PDB file of C-alpha atoms in Angstrom:
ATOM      1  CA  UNK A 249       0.000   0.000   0.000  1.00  0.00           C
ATOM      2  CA  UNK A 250       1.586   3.103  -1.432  1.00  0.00           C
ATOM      3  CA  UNK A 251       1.726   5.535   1.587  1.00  0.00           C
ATOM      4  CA  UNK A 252       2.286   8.413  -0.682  1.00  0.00           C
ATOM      5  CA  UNK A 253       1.936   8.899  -4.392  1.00  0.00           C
ATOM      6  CA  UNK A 254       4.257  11.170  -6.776  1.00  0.00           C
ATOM      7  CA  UNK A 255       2.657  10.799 -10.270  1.00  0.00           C
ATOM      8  CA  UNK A 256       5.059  13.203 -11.750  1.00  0.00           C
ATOM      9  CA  UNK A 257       8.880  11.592 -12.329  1.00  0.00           C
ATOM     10  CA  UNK A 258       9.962  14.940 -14.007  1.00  0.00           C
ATOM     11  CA  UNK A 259       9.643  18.309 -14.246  1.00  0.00           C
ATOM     12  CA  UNK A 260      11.418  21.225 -16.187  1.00  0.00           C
ATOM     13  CA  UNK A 261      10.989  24.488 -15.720  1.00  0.00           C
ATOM     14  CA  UNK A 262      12.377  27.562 -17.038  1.00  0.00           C
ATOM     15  CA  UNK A 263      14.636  29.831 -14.377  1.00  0.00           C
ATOM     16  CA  UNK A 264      13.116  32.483 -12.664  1.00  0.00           C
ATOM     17  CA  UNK A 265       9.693  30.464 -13.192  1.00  0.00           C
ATOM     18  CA  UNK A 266       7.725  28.899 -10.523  1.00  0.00           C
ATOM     19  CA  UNK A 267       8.042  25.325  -9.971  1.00  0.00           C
ATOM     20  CA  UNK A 268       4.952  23.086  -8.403  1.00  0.00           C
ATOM     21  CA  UNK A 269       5.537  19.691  -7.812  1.00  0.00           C
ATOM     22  CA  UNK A 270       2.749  17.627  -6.297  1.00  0.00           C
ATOM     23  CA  UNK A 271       2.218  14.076  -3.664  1.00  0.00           C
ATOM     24  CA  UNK A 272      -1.283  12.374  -3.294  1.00  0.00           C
ATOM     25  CA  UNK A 273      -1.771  10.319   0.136  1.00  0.00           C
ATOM     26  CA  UNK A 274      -3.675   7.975   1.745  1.00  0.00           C
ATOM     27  CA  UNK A 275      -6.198   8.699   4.144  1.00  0.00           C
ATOM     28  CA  UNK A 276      -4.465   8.616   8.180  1.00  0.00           C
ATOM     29  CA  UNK A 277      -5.545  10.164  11.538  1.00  0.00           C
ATOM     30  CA  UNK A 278      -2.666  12.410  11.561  1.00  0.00           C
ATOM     31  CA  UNK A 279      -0.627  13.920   9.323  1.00  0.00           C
ATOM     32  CA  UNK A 280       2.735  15.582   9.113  1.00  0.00           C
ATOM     33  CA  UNK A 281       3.888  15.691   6.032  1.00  0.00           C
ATOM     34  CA  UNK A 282       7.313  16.342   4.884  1.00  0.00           C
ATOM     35  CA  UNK A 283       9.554  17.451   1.465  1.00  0.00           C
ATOM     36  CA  UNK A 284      12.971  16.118   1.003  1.00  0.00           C
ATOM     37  CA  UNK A 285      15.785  17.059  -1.612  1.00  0.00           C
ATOM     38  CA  UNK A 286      18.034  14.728  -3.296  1.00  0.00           C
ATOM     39  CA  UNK A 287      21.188  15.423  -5.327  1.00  0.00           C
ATOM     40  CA  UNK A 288      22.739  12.475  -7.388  1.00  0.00           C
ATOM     41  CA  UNK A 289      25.367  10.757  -4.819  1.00  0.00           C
ATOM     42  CA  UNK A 290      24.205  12.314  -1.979  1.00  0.00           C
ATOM     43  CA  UNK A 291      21.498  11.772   0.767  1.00  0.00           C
ATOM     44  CA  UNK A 292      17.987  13.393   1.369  1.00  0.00           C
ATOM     45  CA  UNK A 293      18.079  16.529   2.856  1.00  0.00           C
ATOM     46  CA  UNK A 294      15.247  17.865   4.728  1.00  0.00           C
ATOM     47  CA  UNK A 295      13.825  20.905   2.786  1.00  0.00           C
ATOM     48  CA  UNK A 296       9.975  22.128   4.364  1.00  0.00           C
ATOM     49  CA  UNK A 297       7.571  19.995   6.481  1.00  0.00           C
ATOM     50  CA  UNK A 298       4.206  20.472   7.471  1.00  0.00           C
ATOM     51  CA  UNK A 299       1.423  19.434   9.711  1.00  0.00           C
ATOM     52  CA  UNK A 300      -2.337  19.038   9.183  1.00  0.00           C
ATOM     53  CA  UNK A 301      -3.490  21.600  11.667  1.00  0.00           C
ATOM     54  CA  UNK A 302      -1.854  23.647   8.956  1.00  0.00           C
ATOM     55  CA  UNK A 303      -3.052  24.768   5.267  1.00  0.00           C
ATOM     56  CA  UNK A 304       0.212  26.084   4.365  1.00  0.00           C
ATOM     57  CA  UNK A 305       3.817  26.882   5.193  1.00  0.00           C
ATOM     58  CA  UNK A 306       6.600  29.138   4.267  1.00  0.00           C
ATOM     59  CA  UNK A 307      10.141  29.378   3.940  1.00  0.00           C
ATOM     60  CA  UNK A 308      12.298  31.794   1.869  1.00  0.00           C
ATOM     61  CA  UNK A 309      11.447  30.390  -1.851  1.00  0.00           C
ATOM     62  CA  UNK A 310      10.138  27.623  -1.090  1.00  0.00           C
ATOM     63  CA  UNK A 311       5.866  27.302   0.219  1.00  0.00           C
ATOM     64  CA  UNK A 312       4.075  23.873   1.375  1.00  0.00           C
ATOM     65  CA  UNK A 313       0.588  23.318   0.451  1.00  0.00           C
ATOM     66  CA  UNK A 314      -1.924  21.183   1.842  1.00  0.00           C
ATOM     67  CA  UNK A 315      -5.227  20.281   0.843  1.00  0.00           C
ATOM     68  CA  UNK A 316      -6.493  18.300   3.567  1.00  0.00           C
ATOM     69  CA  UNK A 317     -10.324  17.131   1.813  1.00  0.00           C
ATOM     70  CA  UNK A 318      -8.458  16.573  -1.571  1.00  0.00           C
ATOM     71  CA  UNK A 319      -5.522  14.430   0.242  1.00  0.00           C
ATOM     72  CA  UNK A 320      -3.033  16.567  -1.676  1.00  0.00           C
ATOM     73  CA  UNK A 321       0.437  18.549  -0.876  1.00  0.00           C
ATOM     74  CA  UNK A 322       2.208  20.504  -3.264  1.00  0.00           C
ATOM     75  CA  UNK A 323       5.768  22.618  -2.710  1.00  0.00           C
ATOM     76  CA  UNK A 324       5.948  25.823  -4.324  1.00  0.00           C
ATOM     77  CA  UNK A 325       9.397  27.098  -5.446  1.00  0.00           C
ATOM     78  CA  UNK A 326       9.312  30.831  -6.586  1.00  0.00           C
ATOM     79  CA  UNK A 327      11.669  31.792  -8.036  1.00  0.00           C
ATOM     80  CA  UNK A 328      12.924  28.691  -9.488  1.00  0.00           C
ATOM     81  CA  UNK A 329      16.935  28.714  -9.714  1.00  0.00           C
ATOM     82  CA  UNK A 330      19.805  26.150 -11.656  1.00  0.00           C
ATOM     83  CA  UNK A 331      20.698  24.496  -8.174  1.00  0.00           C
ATOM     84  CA  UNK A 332      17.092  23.597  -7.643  1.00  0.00           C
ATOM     85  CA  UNK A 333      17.425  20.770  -9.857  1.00  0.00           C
ATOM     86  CA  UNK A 334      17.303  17.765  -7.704  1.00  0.00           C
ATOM     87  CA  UNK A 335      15.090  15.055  -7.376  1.00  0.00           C
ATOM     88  CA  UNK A 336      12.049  15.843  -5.173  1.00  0.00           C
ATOM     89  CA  UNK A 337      10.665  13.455  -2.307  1.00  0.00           C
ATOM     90  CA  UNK A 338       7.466  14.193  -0.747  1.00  0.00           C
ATOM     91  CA  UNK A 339       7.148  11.877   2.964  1.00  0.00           C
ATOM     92  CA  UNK A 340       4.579  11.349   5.153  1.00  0.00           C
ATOM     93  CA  UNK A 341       5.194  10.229   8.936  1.00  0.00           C
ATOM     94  CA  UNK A 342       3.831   6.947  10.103  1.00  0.00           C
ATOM     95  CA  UNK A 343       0.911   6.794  12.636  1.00  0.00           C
ATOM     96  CA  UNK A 344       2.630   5.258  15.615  1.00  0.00           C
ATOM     97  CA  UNK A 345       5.590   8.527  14.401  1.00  0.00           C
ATOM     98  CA  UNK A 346       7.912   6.182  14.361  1.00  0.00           C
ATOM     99  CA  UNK A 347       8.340   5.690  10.489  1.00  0.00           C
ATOM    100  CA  UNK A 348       8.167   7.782   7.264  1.00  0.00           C
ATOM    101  CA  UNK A 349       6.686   6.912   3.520  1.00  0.00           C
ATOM    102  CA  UNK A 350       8.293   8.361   1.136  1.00  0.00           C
ATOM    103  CA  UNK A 351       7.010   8.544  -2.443  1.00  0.00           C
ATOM    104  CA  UNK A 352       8.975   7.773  -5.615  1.00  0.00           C
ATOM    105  CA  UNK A 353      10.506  10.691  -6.096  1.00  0.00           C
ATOM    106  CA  UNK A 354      10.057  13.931  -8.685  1.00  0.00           C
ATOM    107  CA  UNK A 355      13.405  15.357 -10.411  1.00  0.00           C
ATOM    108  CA  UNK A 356      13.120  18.636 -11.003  1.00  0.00           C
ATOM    109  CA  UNK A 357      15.321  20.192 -14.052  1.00  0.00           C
ATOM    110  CA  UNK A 358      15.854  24.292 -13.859  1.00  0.00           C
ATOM    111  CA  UNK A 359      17.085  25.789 -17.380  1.00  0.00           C
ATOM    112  CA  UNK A 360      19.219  28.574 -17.134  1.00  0.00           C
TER     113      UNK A 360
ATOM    114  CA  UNK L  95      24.024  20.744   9.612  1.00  0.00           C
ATOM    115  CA  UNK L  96      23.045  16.908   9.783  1.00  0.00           C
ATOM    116  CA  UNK L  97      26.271  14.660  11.531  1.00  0.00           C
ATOM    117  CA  UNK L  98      25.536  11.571   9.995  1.00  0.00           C
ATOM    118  CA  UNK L  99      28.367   9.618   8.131  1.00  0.00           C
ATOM    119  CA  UNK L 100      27.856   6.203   6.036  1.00  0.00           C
ATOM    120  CA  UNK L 101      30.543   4.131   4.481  1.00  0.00           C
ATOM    121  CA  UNK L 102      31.887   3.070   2.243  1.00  0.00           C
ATOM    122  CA  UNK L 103      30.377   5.373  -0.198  1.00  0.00           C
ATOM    123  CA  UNK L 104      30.496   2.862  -3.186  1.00  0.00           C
ATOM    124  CA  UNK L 105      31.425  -0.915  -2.954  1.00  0.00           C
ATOM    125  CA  UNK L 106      31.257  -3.295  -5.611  1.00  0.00           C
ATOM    126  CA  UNK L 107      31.313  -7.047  -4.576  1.00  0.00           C
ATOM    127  CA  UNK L 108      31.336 -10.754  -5.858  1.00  0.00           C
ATOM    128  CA  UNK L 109      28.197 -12.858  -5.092  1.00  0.00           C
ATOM    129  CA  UNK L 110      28.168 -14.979  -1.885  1.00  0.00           C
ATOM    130  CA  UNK L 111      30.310 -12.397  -0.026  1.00  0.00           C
ATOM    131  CA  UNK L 112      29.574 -11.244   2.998  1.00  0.00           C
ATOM    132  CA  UNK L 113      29.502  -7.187   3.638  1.00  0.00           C
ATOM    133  CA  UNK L 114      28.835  -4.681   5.939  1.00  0.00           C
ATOM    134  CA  UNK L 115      27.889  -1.330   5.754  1.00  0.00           C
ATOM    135  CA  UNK L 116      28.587   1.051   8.699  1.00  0.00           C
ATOM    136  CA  UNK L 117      25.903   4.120   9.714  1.00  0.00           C
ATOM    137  CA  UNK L 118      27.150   6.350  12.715  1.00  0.00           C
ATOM    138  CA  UNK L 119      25.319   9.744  13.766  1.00  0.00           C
ATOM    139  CA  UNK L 120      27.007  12.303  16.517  1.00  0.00           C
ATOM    140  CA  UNK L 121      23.574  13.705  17.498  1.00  0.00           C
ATOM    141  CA  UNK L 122      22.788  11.414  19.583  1.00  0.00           C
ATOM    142  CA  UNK L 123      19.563  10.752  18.232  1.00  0.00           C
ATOM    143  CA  UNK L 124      17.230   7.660  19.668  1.00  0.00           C
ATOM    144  CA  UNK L 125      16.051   6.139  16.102  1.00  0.00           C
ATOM    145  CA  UNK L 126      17.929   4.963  13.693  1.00  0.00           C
ATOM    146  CA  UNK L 127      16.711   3.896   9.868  1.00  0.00           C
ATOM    147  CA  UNK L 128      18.109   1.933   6.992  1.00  0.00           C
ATOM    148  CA  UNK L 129      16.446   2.356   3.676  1.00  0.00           C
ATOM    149  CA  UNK L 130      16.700   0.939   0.122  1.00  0.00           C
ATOM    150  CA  UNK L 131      16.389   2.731  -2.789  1.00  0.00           C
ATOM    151  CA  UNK L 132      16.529   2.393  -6.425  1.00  0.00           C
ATOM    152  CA  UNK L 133      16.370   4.656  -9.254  1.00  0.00           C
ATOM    153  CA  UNK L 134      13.216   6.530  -9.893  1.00  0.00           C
ATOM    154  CA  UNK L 135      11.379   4.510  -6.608  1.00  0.00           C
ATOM    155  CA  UNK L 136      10.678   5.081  -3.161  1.00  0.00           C
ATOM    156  CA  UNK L 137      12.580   5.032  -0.396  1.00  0.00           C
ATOM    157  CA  UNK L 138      11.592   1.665   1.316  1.00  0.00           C
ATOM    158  CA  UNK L 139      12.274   1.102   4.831  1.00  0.00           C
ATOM    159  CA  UNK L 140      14.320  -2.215   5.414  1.00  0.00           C
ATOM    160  CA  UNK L 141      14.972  -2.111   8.963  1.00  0.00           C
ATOM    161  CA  UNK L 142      14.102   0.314  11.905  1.00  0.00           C
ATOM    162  CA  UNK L 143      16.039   1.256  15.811  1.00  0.00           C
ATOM    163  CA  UNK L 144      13.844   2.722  18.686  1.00  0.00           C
ATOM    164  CA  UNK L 145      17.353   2.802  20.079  1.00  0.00           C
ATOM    165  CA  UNK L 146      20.315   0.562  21.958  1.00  0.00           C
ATOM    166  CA  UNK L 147      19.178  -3.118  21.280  1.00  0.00           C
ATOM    167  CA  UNK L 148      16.158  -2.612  20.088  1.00  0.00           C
ATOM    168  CA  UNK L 149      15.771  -2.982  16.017  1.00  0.00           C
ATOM    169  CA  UNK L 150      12.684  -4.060  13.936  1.00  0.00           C
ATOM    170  CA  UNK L 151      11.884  -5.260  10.659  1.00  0.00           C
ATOM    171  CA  UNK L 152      10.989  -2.364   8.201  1.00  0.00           C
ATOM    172  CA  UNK L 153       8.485  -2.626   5.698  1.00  0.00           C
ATOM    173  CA  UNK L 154      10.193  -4.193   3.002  1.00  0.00           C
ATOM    174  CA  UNK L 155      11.432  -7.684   3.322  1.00  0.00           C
ATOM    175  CA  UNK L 156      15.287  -7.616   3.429  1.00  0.00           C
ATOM    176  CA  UNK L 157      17.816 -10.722   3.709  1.00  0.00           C
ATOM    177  CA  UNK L 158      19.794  -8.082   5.525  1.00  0.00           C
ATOM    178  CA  UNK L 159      20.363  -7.927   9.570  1.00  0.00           C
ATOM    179  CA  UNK L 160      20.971  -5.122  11.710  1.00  0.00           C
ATOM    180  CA  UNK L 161      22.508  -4.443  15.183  1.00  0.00           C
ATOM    181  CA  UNK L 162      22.127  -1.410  17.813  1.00  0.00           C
ATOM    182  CA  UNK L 163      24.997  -2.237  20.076  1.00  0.00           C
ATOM    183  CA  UNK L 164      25.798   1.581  20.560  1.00  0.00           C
ATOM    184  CA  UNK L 165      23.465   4.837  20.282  1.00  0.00           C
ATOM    185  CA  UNK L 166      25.452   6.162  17.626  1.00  0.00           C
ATOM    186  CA  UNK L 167      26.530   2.739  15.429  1.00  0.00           C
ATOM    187  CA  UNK L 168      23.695   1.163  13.433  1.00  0.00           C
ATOM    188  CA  UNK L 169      25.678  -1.179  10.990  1.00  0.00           C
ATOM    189  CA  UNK L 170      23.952  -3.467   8.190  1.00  0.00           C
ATOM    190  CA  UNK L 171      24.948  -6.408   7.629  1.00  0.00           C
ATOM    191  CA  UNK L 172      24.494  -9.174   3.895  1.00  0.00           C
ATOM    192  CA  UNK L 173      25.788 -12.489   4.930  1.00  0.00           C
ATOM    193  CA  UNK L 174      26.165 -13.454   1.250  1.00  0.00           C
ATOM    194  CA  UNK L 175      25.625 -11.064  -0.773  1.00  0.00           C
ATOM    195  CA  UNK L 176      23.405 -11.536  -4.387  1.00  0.00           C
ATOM    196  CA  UNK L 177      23.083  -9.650  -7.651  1.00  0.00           C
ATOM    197  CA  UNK L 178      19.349  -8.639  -6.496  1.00  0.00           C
ATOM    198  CA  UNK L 179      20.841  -6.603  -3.264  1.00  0.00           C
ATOM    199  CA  UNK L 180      22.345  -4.236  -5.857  1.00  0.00           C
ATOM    200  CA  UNK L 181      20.881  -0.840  -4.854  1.00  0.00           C
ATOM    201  CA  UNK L 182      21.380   2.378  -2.757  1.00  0.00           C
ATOM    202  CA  UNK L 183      20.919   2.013   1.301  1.00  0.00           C
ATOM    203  CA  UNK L 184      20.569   5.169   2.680  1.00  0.00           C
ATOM    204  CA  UNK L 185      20.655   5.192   6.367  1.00  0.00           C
ATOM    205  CA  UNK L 186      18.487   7.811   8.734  1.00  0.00           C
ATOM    206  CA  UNK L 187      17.683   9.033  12.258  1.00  0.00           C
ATOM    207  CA  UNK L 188      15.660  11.046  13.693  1.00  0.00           C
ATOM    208  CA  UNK L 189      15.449  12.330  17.838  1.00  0.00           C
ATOM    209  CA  UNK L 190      13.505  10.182  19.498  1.00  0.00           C
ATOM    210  CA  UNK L 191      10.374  12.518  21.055  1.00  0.00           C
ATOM    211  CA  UNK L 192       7.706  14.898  19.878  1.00  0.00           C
ATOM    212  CA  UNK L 193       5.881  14.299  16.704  1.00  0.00           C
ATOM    213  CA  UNK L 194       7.455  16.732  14.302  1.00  0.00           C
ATOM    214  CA  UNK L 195      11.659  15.912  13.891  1.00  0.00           C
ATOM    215  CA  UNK L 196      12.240  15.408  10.376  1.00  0.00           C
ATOM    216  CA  UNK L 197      15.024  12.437   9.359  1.00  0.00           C
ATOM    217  CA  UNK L 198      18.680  13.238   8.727  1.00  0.00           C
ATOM    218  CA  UNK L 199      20.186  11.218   6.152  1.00  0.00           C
ATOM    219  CA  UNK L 200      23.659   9.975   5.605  1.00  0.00           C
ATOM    220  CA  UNK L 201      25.186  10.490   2.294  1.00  0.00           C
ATOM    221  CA  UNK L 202      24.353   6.859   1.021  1.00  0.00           C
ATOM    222  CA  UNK L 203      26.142   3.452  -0.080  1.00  0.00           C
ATOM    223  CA  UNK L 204      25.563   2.314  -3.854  1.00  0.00           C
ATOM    224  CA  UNK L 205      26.350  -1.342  -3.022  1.00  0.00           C
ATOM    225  CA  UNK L 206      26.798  -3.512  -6.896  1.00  0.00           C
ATOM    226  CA  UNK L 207      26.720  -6.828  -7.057  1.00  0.00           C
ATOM    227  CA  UNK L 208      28.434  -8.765  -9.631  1.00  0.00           C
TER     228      UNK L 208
END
C-alpha cells in the first residue's frame, strides 16, 4: 500500500519560473507531512515539512501546500533557480511517528 | 548541519560475499533507519532502531540484519551477498520525542553486485 503517491517523475521548468511539484496520500488520523531534496550521490536533505493543523507553510522560496479534503500537498518554489534541480521526495510520517513513507521521487530540471 | 556519516560510499562485490555497511550519527539521536532505494522509486524502509538493542523489521522484506549495540553505530549487515541486493541504502535518524523531527540522512552506499 503506497503511503504516498508522486505521479510526476519529471519536471522542467524555465529559471526564474515557478516550480509546483505535487504528492497524493492515503487517508491517516494524523498527518505531518514532509519534502525532502536529493542530489545524485548524496542523501535526502530535509527541505519544508508540514502538519495538518496547517493549510500552508513558508520558507524563503520555497511554500508547502496542503489540501487536507483533496488528500493533496504541493511545494511551491518561486523563483525557481539552476541548483534547484534535484530530485524531489514528498514523505509522510507513520501513525505510531515512528516511520516515514516516502514517495517515488520527482526530479526537477531548472534551465538557465 | 546533519552529523551523519555512512561508508563506504560505493562498494562493488562478488556474489556470496559477505559485507557490511557502517551508519554512525554524533547527534545522539534515539532512532535509527536503513532504507533501500533504487532509481526513480521510493525510499523503502528495510529495517528500523527505537534505540540501543532494540531494532525491527521495516516494511520491506530484506535478507539483511541489523545491530544497535551503541546509540550512535547502526551497521547493516548481507551475509552473502546476491546480484538482487544491488541498490542504494541510505541510512536515517531522527530524535527520538515529539511528533514533528524530520530524518537526517547519511550520504548513502551504492552497493553492486556482480
Amino acid at each position: 500500500d503506497q503511503q504516498v503517491k508522486q505521479n510526476s517523475p519529471s519536471l522542467s521548468v524555465q529559471e526564474g519560473r515557478i516550480s509546483i511539484l505535487n504528492c497524493d496520500y492515503t487517508n491517516s488520523m494524523f498527518d505531518y507531512f514532509l519534502w525532502y531534496k536529493k542530489y545524485p550521490a548524496e542523501g535526502p536533505t530535509f527541505l519544508i515539512s508540514i502538519s495538518s493543523i496547517k493549510d500552508k507553510n513558508e520558507d524563503g522560496r520555497f511554500t508547502v501546500f496542503l489540501n487536507k479534503s483533496a488528500k493533496h500537498l504541493s511545494l511551491h518554489i518561486v523563483p525557481s533557480q539552476p541548483g534547484d534541480s534535484a530530485v524531489y521526495f514528498c514523505a509522510r510520517r507513520g501513525d505510531n511517528f515512528n516511520k516515514f513513507y516516502f514517495g517515488s521521487g520527482t526530479k526537477l530540471n531548472v534551465k538557465p | 548541519e546533519a552529523d551523519i556519516y555512512q561508508t563506504p560510499r560505493y562498494l562493488v562485490i562478488g556474489t556470496g560475499k559477505k559485507i557490511t555497511l557502517e551508519c554512525s550519527q554524533t547527534m545522539g539521536h534515539d532512532k535509527m533507519y536503513w532504507y533501500q532505494q533504487d532509481p526513480g522509486m521510493e525510499l523503502h524502509l528495510i529495517h528500523y532502531s527505537y534505540g540501543v538493542n532494540s531494532t525491527e523489521k521495516g516494511d520491506l522484506s530484506s535478507e539483511s540484519t541489523v545491530s544497535r549495540i551503541r546509540t550512535e553505530h547502526f551497521p547493516l549487515t548481507l551475509e552473502s551477498a546476491r546480484p538482487s541486493h544491488t541498490s542504494q541504502y541510505l541510512c536515517a535518524s531522527s530524535a527520538g520525542t515529539g511528533a514533528y523531527n524530520e530524518q537526517f540522512f547519511g550520504p548513502g552506499t551504492r552497493l553492486t553486485v556482480l
